[in-house]
Coordinates of C-alpha atoms and ligand atoms in Angstrom, one line a residue:
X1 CA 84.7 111.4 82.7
X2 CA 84.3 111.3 78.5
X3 CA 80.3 111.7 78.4
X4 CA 79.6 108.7 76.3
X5 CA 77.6 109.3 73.4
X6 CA 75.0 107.1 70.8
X7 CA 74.8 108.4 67.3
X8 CA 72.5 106.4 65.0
X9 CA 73.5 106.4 61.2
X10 CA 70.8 106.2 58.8
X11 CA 72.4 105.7 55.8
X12 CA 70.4 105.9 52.4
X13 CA 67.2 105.0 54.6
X14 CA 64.0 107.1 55.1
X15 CA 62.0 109.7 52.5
X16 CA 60.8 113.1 54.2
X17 CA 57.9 111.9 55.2
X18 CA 59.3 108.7 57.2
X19 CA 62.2 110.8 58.2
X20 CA 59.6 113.0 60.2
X21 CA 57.2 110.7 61.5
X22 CA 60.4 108.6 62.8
X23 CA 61.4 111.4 64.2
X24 CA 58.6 112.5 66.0
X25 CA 58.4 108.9 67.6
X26 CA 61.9 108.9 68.6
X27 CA 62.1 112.2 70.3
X28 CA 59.7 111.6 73.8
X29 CA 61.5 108.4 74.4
X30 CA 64.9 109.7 73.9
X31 CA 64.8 113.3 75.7
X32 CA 63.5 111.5 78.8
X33 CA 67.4 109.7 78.8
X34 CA 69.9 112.2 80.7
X35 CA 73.1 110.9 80.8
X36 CA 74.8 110.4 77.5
X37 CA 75.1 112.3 73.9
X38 CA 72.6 111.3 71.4
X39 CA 73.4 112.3 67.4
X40 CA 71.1 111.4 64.7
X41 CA 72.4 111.5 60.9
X42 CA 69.4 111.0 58.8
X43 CA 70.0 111.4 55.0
X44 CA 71.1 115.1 54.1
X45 CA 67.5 116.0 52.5
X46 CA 66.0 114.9 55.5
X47 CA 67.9 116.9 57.8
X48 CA 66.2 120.3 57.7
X49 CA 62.7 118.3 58.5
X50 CA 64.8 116.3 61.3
X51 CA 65.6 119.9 62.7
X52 CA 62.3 121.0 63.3
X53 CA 60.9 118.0 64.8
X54 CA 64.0 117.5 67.5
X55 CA 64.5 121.7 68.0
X56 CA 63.7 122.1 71.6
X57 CA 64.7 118.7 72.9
X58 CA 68.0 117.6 73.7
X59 CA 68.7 115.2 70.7
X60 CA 71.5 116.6 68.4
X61 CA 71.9 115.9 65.0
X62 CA 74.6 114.8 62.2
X63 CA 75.5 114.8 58.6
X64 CA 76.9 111.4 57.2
X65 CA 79.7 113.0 55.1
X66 CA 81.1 116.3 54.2
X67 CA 83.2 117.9 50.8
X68 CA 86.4 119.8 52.8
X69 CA 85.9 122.5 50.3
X70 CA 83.9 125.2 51.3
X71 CA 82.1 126.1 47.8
X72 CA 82.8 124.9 44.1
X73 CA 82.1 123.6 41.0
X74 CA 81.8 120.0 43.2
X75 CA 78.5 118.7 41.5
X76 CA 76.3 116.9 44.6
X77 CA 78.9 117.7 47.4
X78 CA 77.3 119.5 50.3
X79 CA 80.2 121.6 52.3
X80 CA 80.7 122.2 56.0
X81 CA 79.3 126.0 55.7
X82 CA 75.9 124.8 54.0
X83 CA 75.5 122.2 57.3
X84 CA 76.0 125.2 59.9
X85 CA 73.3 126.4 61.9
X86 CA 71.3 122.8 60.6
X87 CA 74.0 119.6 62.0
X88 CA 76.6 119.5 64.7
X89 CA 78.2 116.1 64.0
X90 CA 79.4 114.9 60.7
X91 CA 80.4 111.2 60.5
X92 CA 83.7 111.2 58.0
X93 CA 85.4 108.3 57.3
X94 CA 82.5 105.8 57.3
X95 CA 84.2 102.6 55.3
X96 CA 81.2 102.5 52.9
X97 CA 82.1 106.2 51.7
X98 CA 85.9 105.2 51.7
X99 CA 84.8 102.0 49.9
X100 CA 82.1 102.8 47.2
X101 CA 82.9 107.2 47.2
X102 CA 86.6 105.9 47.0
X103 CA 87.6 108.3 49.8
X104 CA 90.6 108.4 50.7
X105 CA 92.8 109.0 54.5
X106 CA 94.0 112.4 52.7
X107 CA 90.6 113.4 51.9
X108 CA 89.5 111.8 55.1
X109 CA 91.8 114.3 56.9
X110 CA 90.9 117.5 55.1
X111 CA 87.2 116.9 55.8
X112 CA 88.0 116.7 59.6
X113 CA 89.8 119.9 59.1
X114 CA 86.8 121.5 57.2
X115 CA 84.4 120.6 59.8
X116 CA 86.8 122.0 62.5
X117 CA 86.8 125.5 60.6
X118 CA 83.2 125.3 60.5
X119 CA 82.4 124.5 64.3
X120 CA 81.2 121.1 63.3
X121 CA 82.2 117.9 65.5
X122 CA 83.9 115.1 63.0
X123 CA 83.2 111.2 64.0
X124 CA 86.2 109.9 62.1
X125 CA 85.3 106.5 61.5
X126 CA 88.1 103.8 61.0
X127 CA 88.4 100.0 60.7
X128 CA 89.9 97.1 58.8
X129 CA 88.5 94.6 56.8
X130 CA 88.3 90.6 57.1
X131 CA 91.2 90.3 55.3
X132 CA 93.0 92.5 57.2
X133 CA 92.1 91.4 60.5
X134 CA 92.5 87.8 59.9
X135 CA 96.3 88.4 58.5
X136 CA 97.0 90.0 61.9
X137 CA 97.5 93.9 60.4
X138 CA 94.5 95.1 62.3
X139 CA 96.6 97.2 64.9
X140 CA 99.0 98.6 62.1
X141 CA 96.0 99.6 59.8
X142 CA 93.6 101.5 62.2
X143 CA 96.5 102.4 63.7
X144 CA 97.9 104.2 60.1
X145 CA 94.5 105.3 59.9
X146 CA 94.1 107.4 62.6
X147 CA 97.6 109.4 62.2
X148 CA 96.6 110.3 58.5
X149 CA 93.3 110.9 59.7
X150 CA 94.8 113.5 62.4
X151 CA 97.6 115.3 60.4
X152 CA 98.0 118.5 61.4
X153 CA 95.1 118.9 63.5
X154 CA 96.1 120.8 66.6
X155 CA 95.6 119.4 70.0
X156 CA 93.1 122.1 71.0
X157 CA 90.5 120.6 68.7
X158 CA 90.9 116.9 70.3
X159 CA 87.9 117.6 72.7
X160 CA 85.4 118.0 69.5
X161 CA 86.7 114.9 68.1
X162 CA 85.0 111.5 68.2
X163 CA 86.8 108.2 66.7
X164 CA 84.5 105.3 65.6
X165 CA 86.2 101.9 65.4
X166 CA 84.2 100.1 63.3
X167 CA 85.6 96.6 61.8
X168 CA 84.5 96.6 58.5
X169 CA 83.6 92.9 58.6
X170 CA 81.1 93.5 61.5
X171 CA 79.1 96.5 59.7
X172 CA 75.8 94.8 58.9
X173 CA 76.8 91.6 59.1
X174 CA 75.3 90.4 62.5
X175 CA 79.3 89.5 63.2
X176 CA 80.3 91.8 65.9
X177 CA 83.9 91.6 68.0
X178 CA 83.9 90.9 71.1
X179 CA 83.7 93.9 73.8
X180 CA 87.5 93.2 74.7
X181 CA 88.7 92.9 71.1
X182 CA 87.4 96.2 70.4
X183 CA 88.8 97.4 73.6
X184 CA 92.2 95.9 73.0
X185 CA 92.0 97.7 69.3
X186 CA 91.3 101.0 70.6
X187 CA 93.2 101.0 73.6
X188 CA 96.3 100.2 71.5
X189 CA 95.9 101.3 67.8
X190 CA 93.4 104.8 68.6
X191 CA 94.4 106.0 72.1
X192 CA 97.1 104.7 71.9
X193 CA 98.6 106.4 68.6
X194 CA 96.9 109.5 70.0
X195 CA 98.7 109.2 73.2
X196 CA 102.2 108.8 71.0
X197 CA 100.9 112.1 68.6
X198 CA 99.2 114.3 71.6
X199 CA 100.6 112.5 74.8
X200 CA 98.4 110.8 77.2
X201 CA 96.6 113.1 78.7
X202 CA 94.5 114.7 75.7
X203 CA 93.9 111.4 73.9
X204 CA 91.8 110.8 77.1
X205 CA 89.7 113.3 76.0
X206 CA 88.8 111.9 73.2
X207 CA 85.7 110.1 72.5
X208 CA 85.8 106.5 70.8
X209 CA 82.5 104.6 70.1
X210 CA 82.6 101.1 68.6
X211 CA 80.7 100.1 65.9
X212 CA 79.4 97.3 63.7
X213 CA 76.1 95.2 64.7
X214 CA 75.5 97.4 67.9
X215 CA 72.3 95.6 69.3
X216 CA 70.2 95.6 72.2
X217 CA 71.7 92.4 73.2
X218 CA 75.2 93.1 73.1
X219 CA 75.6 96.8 73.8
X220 CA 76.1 96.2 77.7
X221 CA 79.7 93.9 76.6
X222 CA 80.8 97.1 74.6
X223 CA 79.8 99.6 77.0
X224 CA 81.3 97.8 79.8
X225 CA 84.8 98.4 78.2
X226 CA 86.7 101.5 79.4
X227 CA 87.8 102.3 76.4
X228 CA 84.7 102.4 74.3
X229 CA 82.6 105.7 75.2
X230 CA 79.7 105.0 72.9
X231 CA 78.4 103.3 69.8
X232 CA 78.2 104.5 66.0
X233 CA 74.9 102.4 65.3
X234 CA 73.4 101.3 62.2
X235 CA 70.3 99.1 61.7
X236 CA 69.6 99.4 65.1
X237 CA 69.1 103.2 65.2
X238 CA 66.1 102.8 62.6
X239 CA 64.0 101.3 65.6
X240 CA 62.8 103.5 68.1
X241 CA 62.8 100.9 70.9
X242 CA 66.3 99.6 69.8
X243 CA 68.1 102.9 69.7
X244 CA 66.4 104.0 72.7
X245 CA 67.3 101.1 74.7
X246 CA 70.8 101.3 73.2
X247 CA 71.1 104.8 74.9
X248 CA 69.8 103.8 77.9
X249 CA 72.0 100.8 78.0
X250 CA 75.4 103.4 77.7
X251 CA 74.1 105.1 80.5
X252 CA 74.1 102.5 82.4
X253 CA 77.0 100.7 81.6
X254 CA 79.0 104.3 82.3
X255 CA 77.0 105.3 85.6
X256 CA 76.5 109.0 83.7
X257 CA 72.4 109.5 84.2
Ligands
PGA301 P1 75.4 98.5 61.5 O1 76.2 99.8 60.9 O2 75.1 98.9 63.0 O3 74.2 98.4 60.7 O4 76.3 97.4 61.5 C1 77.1 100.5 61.6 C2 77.7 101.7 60.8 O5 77.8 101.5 59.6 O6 78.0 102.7 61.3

């Protein structure tokens, strides 16, 4: 069985000081969960104050985006050696770094590799847009999406891999699919495409976690889909009783506590 896993994204929210206190309020509640992952990825200032807060308890932690170089003259990039030792996720891909960072699938896929050298788990986010999904090309794009995203990255390194679908028109909207839209998506477009690059077998060993307006209230109709391992959260991870409950609802939905 995939252990299904909950990783809260705080984007460009929370100074050192709230960082820490948040922290500190999060961690009881969410060590006391057994059952699934749980990833935080505060801000990259905030992570070293994160650390110490969450050492010693079973929450793990993630960067929010990567450089694939390892050093450089790359003003404000922050490279998969620096996060070593400090993060074990890094989310790559995230549609708001491929949006307003112009990222690109080719850079997308040489930050995967990066992390990989380093011992650092990617969460390759992918998703389309409104646009996209209303013209009926959501299958081909994601599906597109993952292949660059996965060039040349050898099979053995599929376990360390997580995939986040995330609809770009549902992140921080309030608009969410449904559970078996999201299913349908990433049974045919992510493990799918896997299945046709890897064969079937290893793409089941790879983790996929829907995101895009995960809430309390509908994280049960995502978690109930066998496809979906998890959730990639958002808003919802900057409340401790909402990202707590969220955990507790995967573990549920998966039987894994
Ligand atoms: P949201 O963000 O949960 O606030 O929609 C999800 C994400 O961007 O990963």
């Amino acid at each position: 069985m995939r252990m299904p896993i909950v990783a809260g994204n705080w984007k460009m929210y929370k100074t050192l000081g709230e960082a820490a206190a948040f922290a500190q309020e999060l961690a009881p509640a969410l060590s006391a969960l057994k059952g699934a992952e749980r990833v935080i990825c505060p801000p990259f200032v905030d992570i070293p104050d994160v650390k110490r807060v969450l050492d010693g308890t079973p929450i793990k932690l993630g960067a929010q985006n990567i450089h694939w170089e390892t050093q450089g003259a790359f003003t404000s990039s922050i490279s998969a050696p620096m996060l070593q030792g400090l993060v074990e996720y890094v989310i790559i891909g995230h549609s708001e770094v491929r949006q307003y960072l112009h990222e690109t699938d080719d850079m997308i896929n040489k930050k995967a590799k990066a992390a990989l050298a380093y011992g650092l788990s990617p969460i390759i986010a992918v998703g389309e847009s409104l646009d996209q999904n209303q013209r009926g090309e959501t299958e081909a794009f994601v599906g597109q999406q993952i292949r660059a995203a996965f060039e040349a990255i050898p099979a053995s390194d599929l376990p360390r891999i997580v995939v986040a679908y995330e609809p770009i028109w549902a992140i921080g909207t309030g608009l969410s699919a449904t559970g078996e839209q999201a299913n349908t998506i990433i049974k045919r477009a992510i493990r799918g495409v896997l299945a046709t690059l890897y064969g079937e077998e290893k793409a089941e060993l790879v983790r996929i976690q829907y995101g895009g307006s995960v809430k309390p209230d509908n994280m049960a109709e995502f978690m109930g889909q066998p496809e979906i391992d998890g959730a990639l959260v958002g808003g919802a991870s900057l409340k401790v009783d909402d990202f707590v409950t969220l955990t507790r609802i995967a573990i549920e939905a998966k039987g894994s506590g």
